[in-house]
XYZ file of C-alpha atoms in Angstrom:
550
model
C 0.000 0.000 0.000
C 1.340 3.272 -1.090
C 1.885 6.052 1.535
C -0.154 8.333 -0.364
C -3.017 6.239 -0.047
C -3.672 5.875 3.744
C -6.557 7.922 5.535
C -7.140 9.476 8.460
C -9.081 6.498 9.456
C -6.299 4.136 9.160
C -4.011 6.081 11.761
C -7.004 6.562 14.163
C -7.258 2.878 13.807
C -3.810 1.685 14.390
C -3.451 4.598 17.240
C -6.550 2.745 18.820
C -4.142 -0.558 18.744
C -1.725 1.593 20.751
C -3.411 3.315 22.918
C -5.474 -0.628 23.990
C -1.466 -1.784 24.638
C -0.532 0.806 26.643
C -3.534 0.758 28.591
C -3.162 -3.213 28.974
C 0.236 -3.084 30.566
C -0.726 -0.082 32.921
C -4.054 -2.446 33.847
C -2.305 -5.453 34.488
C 0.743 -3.839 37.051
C -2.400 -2.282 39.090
C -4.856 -5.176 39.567
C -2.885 -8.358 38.405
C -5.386 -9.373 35.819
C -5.003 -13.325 36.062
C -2.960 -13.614 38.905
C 0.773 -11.977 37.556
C 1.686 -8.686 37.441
C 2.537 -8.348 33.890
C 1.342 -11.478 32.940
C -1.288 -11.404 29.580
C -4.769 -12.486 29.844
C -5.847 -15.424 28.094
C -8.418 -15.653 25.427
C -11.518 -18.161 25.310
C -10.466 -19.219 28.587
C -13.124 -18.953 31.939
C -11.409 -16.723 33.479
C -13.159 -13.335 34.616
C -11.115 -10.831 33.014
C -13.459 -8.915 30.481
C -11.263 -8.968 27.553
C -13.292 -8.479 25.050
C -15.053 -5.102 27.042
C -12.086 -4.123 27.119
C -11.085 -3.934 23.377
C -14.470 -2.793 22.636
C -13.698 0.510 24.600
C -10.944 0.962 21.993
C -13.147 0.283 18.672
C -11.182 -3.230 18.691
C -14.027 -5.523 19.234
C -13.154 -7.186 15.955
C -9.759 -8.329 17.704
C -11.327 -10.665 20.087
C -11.902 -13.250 17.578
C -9.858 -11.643 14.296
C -6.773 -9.836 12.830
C -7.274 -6.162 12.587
C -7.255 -5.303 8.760
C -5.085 -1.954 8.304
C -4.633 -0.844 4.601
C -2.529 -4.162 3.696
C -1.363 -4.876 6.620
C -3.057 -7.688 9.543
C -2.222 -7.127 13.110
C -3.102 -9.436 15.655
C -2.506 -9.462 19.551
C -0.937 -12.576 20.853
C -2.182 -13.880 24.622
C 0.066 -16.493 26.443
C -0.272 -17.370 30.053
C 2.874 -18.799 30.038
C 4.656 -14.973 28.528
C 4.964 -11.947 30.335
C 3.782 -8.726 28.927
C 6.161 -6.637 27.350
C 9.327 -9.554 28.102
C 11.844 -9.534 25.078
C 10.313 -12.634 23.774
C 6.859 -11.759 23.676
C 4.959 -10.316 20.675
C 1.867 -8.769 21.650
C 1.459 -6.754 18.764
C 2.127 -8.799 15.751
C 2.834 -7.685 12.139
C 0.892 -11.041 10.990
C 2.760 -12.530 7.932
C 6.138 -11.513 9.262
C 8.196 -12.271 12.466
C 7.486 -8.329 12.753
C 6.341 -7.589 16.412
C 5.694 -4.498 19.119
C 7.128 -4.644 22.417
C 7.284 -3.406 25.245
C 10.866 -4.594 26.461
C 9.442 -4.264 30.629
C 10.396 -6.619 33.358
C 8.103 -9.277 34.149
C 6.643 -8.008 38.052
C 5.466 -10.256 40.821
C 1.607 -9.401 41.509
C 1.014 -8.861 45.574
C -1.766 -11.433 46.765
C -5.001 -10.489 46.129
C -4.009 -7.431 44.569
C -7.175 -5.502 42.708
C -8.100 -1.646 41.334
C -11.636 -0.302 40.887
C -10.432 2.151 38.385
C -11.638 1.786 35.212
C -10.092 -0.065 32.294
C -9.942 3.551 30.208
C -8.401 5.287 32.990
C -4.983 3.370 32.934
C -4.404 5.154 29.587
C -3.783 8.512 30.503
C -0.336 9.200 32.491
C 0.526 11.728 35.129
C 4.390 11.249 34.318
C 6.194 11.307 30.881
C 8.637 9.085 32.894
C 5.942 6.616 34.126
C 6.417 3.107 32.665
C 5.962 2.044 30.009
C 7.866 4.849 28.594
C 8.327 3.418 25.350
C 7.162 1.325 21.912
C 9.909 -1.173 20.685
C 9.721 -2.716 17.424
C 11.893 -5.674 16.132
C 11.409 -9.627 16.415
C 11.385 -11.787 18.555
C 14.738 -11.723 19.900
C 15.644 -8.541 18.638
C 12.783 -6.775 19.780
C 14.805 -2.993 18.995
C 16.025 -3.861 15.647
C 13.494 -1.305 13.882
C 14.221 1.569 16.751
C 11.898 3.126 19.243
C 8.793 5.310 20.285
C 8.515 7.517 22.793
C 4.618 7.031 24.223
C 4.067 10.585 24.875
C 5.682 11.586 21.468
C 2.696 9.065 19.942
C 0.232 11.427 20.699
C -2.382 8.344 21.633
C -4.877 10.540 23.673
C -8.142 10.440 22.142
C -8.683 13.672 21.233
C -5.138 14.322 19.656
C -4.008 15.152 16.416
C -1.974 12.138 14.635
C 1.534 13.427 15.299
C 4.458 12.921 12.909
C 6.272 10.441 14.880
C 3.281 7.697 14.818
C 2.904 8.293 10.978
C 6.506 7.212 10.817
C 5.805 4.579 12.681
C 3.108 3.231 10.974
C 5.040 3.842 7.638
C 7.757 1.903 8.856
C 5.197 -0.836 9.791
C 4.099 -0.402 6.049
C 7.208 -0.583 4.624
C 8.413 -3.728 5.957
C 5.264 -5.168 5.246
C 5.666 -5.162 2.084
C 9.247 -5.912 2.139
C 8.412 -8.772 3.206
C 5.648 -9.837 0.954
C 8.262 -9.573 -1.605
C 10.959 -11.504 -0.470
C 8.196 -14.138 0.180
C 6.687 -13.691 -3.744
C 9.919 -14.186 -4.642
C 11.026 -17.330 -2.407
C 7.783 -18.612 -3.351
C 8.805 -18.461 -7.057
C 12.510 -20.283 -6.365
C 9.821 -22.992 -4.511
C 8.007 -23.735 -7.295
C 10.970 -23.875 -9.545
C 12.738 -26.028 -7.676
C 10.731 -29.231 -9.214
C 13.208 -28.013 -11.747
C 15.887 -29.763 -9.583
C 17.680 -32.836 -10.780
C 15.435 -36.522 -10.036
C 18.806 -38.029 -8.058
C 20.406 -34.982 -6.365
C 23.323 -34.902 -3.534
C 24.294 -32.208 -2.141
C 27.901 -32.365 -0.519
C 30.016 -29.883 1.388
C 31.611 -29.421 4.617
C 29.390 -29.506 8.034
C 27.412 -26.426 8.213
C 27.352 -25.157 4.534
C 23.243 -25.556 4.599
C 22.728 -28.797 2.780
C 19.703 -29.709 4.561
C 18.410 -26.272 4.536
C 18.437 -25.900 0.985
C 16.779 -29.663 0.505
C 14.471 -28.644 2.546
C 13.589 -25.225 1.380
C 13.144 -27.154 -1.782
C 10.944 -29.420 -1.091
C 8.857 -28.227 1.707
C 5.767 -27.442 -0.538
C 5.491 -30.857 -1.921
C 4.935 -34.144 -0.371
C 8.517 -35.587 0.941
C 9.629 -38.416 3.343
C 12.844 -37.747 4.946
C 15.314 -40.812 6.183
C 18.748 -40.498 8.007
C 21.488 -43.259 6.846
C 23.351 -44.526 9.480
C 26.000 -47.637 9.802
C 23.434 -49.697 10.599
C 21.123 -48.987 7.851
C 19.968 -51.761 5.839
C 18.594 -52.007 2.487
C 15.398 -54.117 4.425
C 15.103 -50.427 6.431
C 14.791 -48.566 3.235
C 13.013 -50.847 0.869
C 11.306 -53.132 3.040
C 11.291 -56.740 4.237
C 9.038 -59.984 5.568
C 8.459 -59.111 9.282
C 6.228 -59.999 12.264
C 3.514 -57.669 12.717
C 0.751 -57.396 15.106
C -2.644 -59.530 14.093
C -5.781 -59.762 16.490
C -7.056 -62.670 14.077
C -4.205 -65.530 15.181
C -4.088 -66.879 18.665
C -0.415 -65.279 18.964
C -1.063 -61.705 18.302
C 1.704 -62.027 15.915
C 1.393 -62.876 11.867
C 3.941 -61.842 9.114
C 3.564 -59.228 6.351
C 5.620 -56.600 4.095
C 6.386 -53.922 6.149
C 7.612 -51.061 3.667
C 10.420 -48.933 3.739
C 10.456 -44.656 2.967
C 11.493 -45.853 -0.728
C 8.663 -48.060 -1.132
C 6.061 -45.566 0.336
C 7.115 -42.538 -1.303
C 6.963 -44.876 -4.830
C 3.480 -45.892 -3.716
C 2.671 -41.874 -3.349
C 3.740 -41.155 -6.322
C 1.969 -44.023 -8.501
C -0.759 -43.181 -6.540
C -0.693 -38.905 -7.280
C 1.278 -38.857 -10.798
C 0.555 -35.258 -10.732
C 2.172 -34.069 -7.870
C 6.204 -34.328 -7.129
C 6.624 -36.329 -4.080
C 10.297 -36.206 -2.922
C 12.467 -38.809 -0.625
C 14.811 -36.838 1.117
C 18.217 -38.813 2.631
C 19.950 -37.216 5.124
C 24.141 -38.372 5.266
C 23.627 -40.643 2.697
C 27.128 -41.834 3.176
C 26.947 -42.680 6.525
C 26.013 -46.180 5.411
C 26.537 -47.903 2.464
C 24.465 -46.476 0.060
C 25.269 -49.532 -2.397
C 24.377 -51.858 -0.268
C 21.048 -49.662 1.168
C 19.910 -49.161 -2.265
C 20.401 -53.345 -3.531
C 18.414 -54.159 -6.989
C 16.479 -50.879 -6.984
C 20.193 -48.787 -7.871
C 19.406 -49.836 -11.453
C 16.339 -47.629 -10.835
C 18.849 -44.929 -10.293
C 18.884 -44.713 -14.114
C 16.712 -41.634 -15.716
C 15.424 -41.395 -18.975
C 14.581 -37.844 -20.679
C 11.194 -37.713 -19.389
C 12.767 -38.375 -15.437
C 11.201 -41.999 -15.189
C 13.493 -45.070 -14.336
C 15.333 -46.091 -17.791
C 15.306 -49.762 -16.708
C 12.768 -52.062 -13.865
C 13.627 -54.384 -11.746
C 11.707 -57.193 -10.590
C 10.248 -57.549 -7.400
C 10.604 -60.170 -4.483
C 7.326 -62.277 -3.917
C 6.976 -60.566 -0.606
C 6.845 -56.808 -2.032
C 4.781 -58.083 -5.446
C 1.821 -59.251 -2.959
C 2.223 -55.996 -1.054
C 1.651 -53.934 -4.075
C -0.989 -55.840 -5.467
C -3.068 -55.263 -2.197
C -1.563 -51.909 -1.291
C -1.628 -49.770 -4.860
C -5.043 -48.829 -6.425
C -6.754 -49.781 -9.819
C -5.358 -46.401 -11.178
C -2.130 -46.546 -9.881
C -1.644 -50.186 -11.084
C -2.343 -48.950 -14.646
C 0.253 -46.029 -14.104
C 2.890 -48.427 -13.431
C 2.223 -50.774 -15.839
C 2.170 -48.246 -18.496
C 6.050 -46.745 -17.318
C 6.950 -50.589 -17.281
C 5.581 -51.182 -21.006
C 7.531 -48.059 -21.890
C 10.683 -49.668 -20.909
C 10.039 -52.806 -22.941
C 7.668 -52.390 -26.119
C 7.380 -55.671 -26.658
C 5.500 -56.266 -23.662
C 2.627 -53.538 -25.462
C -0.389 -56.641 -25.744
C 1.105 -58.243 -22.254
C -1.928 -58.867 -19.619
C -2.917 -57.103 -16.729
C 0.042 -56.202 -14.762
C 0.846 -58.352 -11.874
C 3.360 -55.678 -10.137
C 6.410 -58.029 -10.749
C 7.859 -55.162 -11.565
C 8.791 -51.519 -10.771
C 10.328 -48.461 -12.046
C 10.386 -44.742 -10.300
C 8.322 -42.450 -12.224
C 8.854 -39.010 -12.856
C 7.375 -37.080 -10.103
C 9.432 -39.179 -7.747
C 12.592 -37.443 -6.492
C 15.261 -38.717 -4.365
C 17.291 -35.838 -2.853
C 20.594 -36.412 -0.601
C 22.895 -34.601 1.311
C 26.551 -35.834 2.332
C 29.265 -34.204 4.215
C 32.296 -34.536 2.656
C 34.433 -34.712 5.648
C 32.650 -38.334 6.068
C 33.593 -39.852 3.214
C 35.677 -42.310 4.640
C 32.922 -43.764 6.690
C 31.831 -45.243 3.467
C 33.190 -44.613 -0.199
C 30.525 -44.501 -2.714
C 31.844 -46.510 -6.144
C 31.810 -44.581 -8.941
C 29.124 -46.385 -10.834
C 26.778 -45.171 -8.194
C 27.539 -41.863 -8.197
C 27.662 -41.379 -12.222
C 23.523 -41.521 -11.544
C 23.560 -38.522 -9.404
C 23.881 -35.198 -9.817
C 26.006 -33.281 -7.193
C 26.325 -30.083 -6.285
C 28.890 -28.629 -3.667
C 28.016 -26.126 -1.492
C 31.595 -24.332 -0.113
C 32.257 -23.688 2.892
C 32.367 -19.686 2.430
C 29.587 -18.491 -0.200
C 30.940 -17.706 -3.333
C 28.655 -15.517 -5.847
C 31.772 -15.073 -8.575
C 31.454 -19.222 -8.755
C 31.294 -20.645 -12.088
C 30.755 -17.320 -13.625
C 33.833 -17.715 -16.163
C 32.732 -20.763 -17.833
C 31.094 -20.992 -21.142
C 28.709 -24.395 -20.645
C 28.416 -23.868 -25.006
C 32.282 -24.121 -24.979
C 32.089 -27.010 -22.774
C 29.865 -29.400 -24.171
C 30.579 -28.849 -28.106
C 34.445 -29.902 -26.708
C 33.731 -32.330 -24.586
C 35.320 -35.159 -26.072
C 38.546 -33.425 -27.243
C 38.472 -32.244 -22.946
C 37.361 -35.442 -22.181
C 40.570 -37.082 -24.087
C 43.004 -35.164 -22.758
C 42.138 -35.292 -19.611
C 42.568 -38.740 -19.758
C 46.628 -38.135 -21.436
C 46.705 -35.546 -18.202
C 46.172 -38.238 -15.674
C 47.895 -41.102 -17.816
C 50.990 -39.087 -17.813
C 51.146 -37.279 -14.434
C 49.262 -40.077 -12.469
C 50.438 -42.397 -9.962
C 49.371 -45.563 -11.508
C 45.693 -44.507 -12.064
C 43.883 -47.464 -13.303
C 42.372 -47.390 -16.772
C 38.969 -48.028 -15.096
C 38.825 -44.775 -13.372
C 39.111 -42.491 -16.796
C 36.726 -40.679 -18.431
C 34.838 -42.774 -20.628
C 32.769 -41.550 -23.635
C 29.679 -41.565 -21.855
C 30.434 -40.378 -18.894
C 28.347 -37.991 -19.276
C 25.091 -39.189 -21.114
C 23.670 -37.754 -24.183
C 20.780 -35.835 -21.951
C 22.883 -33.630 -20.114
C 25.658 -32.468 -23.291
C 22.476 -31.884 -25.462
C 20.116 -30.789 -23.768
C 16.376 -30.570 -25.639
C 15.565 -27.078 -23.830
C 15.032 -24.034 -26.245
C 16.925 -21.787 -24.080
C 20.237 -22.273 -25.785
C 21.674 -20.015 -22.723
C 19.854 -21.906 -19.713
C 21.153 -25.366 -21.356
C 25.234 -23.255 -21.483
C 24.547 -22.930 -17.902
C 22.967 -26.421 -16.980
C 26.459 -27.937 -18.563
C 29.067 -25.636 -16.585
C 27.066 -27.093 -13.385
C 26.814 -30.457 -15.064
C 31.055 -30.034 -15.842
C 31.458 -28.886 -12.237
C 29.652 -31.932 -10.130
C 30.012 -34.415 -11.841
C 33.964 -33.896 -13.986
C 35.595 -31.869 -11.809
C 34.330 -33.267 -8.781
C 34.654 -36.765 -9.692
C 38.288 -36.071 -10.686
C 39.169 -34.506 -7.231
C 37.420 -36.902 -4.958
C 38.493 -40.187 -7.112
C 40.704 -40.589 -10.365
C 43.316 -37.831 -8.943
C 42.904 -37.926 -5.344
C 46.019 -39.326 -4.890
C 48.336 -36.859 -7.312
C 46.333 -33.611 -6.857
C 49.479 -31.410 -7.274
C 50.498 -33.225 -10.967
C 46.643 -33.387 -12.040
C 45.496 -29.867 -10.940
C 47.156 -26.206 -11.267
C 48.114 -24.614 -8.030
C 45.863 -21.601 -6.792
C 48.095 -18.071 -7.665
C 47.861 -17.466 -3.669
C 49.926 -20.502 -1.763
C 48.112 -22.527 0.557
C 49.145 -26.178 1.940
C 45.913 -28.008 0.641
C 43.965 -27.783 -3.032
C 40.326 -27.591 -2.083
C 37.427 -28.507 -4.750
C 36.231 -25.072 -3.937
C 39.497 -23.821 -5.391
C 38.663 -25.393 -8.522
C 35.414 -24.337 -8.742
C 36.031 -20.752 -8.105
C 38.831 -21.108 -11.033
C 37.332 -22.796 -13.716
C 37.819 -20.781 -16.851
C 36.999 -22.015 -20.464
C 39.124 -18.648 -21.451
C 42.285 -20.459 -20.743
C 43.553 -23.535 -22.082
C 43.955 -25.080 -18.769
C 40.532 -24.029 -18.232
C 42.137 -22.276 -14.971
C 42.124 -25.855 -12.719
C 44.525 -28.613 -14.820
C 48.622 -28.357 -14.629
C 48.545 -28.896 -18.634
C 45.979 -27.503 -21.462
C 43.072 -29.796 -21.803
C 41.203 -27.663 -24.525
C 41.237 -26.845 -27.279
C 43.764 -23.915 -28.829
C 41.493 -20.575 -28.525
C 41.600 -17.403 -30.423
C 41.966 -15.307 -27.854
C 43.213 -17.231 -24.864
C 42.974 -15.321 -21.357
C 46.613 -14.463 -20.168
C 46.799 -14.507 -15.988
C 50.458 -14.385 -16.111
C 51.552 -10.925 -16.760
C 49.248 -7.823 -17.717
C 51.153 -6.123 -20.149
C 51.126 -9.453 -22.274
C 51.275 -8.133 -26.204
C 48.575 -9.622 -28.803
C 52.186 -11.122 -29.722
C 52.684 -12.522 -26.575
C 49.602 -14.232 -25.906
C 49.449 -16.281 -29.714
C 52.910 -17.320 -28.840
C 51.623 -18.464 -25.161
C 48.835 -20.352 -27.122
C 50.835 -22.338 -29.153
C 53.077 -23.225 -26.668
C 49.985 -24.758 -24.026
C 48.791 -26.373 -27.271
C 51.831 -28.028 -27.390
């Protein structure tokens, strides 16, 4: 709401909400209200404190039972027995929609026994000393209940019959303005939300402890349906997926019969057969705290995405999780999965009604993870699992320069030529790298170099990040851990340790090294970048070029 547009009306209104709080603080010191000093009365409850008389002697009455509407703004009054009025951490006044409150800042006081006033409610308004407490309006949150600043009360001008002084308009403008900061940081978080579907199927993120993996997972996927699961040493793929178990049964003689108890991966497949519409997302907290391999079993071929997101291959089910399904998934959902499993195998396109022998993830399932990377050691992933995730590393100090100097275009039309020497890089400086751990042709699958979107510019960007989890960090944690210093080309600034956020922060398809690798892995440029010296000539820097190409 604009500043221009607020009437008279609306300051009488929001100096009525004053003028009830001071009054309500001043009320409860004299006559203890529900038996504290201080304390706040409690709404709907049977005690006799005539709350609601009380607000109507204000124009309030609406605030007994609702938010008080203000231009765009919503305030509401917030009682709690257990809070004292006017303590640091209690909002009486709330901005509703934002952690936006009014305070008081006072001292919670001990009531005396019995303690009582026959002065009316209206009469604890008015003040014989500017100095008499409460002297003044905080505003902040919770626990910073100044942040915004301070009013003087007397400054306010709350009597009834007082102009609207300059100082409350500020206030209230301040109020206003905040407001609708807020609303806009929240339109626009809302937006990221519902982009975030956007977000790889298999996704890990990895980075030291603290960086905000699980914060960003779950920022992500808090709007949509998600199951969350912690791995841990003991974690078991009959934990995850499901197994034959006892179970309780009031129809044997034992109390005790045995059934499929599911895992989180099994129910959140079941959810999403079940709503094909809707993303439903399994969220794995320190994946590699157990064995993911193992965790996972059969259902890591599932790991496998086609264009569309859906599992590229199925796997057959156990006897024990086929009869679950059959009973467990409905007419509609059966159909759904038999449909993604004729996909997979056209042949199959005149088989009979499906029998749930098998299964494959559809698209709306997601399976999001986050790892610490200090932890690897408790268990190594393999590399075969990990080529069927995307990662992402999140460094330790927020970087907003990184991967800004990398052309994903440059990236992908080159990646074979990168790809190859890459593999000459680590052949020749290596320590005995096994052929098994270089960079095959399809490393990367045909999906993420080519990329189907129209937006030639988002699909350039999709490939640096593609290039950055999957090459460079595959490289550092696994082909070249062990000969970092030959593979990789030192930071300018000496250190004692090469950190992948180093390499991130560096990665430059400008320079023939592309700013990480001790040799040039691509191809000769035009115009190569030259970090060493400045004043480099035109001369210079062709010469330069044909020397790296060498």
């Amino acid at each position: 709401m604009e500043q221009s547009t607020v009437t008279d009306a609306d300051y009488e209104q929001f100096k009525n909400l004053l003028r009830f709080f001071y009054a309500q603080y001043r009320y409860n010191c004299a006559a203890g209200s529900v038996g504290g000093v201080g304390k706040l009365p409690r709404r709907n409850s049977n005690c006799l404190y005539p709350l609601e008389e009380h607000l109507n002697q204000f124009h309030l009455s609406n605030l007994f039972h609702n938010q008080l509407h203000i231009g765009d703004m919503s305030f509401e009054i917030k009682f709690s027995s257990q809070s004292s009025m006017g303590s640091n951490r209690c909002t009486f006044i709330s901005l509703v929609g934002t952690k936006i409150g009014l305070y008081l800042c006072q001292e919670p006081r001990k009531a005396s026994a019995g303690k009582t006033t026959d002065l009316p409610f209206k009469d604890f308004f008015t003040w014989d000393d500017r100095n008499q407490e409460p002297k003044k309006l905080y505003m902040g949150e919770q626990y910073k209940p100044q942040e915004y600043g301070s009013y003087e009360f007397a400054d306010l001008g709350l009597s009834e019959e007082a102009p609207v002084t300059d100082q409350l308009k500020q206030l209230f403008h301040l109020l206003q303005n905040l407001n609708s900061t807020v609303k806009a940081q929240q339109q626009v978080h809302q937006e990221q939300i519902e982009a975030d579907v956007s977000r790889p199927h298999n996704w890990i993120l990895f980075g030291a402890p603290g960086t905000g993996k699980s914060y960003v997972i779950d920022q992500a996927a808090k709007q949509y349906p998600h199951c969350r699961v912690t791995f841990h040493p003991d974690y078991t793929y009959a934990q995850f997926v499901g197994s034959y178990k006892p179970v309780p049964s009031q129809q044997t003689a034992s109390g005790i019969t045995y059934g499929f108890v599911p895992g989180p991966f099994v129910n959140t497949l079941i959810e999403s057969l079940e709503n094909p519409n809707t993303p439903h997302i399994l969220i794995i907290e320190e994946i590699n705290r157990a064995d993911p391999a193992a965790v996972f079993g059969d259902v890591f071929q599932l790991l496998d995405r086609n264009d569309e997101g859906s599992s590229e291959y199925s796997v057959r089910t156990s006897q024990e999780l086929k009869d679950y399904l059959q009973g467990k998934l409905s007419a509609n959902a059966k159909e759904t999965l038999r449909a993604l499993i004729v996909n997979l195998d056209q042949s199959e396109t005149d088989a009979p009604a499906y029998d749930c022998s098998e299964i494959a993830i559809p698209n709306n399932m997601y399976i999001w993870a986050s790892m610490n990377s200090a932890d690897q050691g408790v268990f190594p992933m393999d590399t075969a699992f990990k080529r069927r995730w995307t990662f992402q590393y999140l460094p330790i100090d927020s970087d907003n320069g990184i991967l800004q100097s990398a052309d994903g275009a440059f990236l992908s039309e080159h990646w074979d030529e990168i790809r190859t020497n890459i593999n000459k890089l680590l052949k020749s400086q290596g320590r005995d790298i096994p052929e098994d751990k270089l960079l095959g042709p399809y490393f990367l699958s045909a999906r993420e170099l080519h990329n189907d979107d129209e937006d030639a510019e988002q699909n350039a960007q999709n490939f640096v990040h593609v290039f950055a989890s999957k090459v460079i960090m595959y490289l550092f944690e696994d082909a070249a851990r062990y000969c970092r210093a030959q593979v990789f080309r030192i930071p300018d600034e000496p250190q004692e340790q090469l950190y992948l956020s180093d390499l991130l922060r560096n990665l430059n398809t400008n320079r023939p090294d592309l700013g990480i690798f001790a040799e040039s892995v691509a191809p000769t440029l035009e115009n190569p970048e030259n970090t060493d010296s400045e004043e480099s000539t035109p001369d210079d820097s062709e010469e330069s070029t044909e020397e790296s190409a060498e």
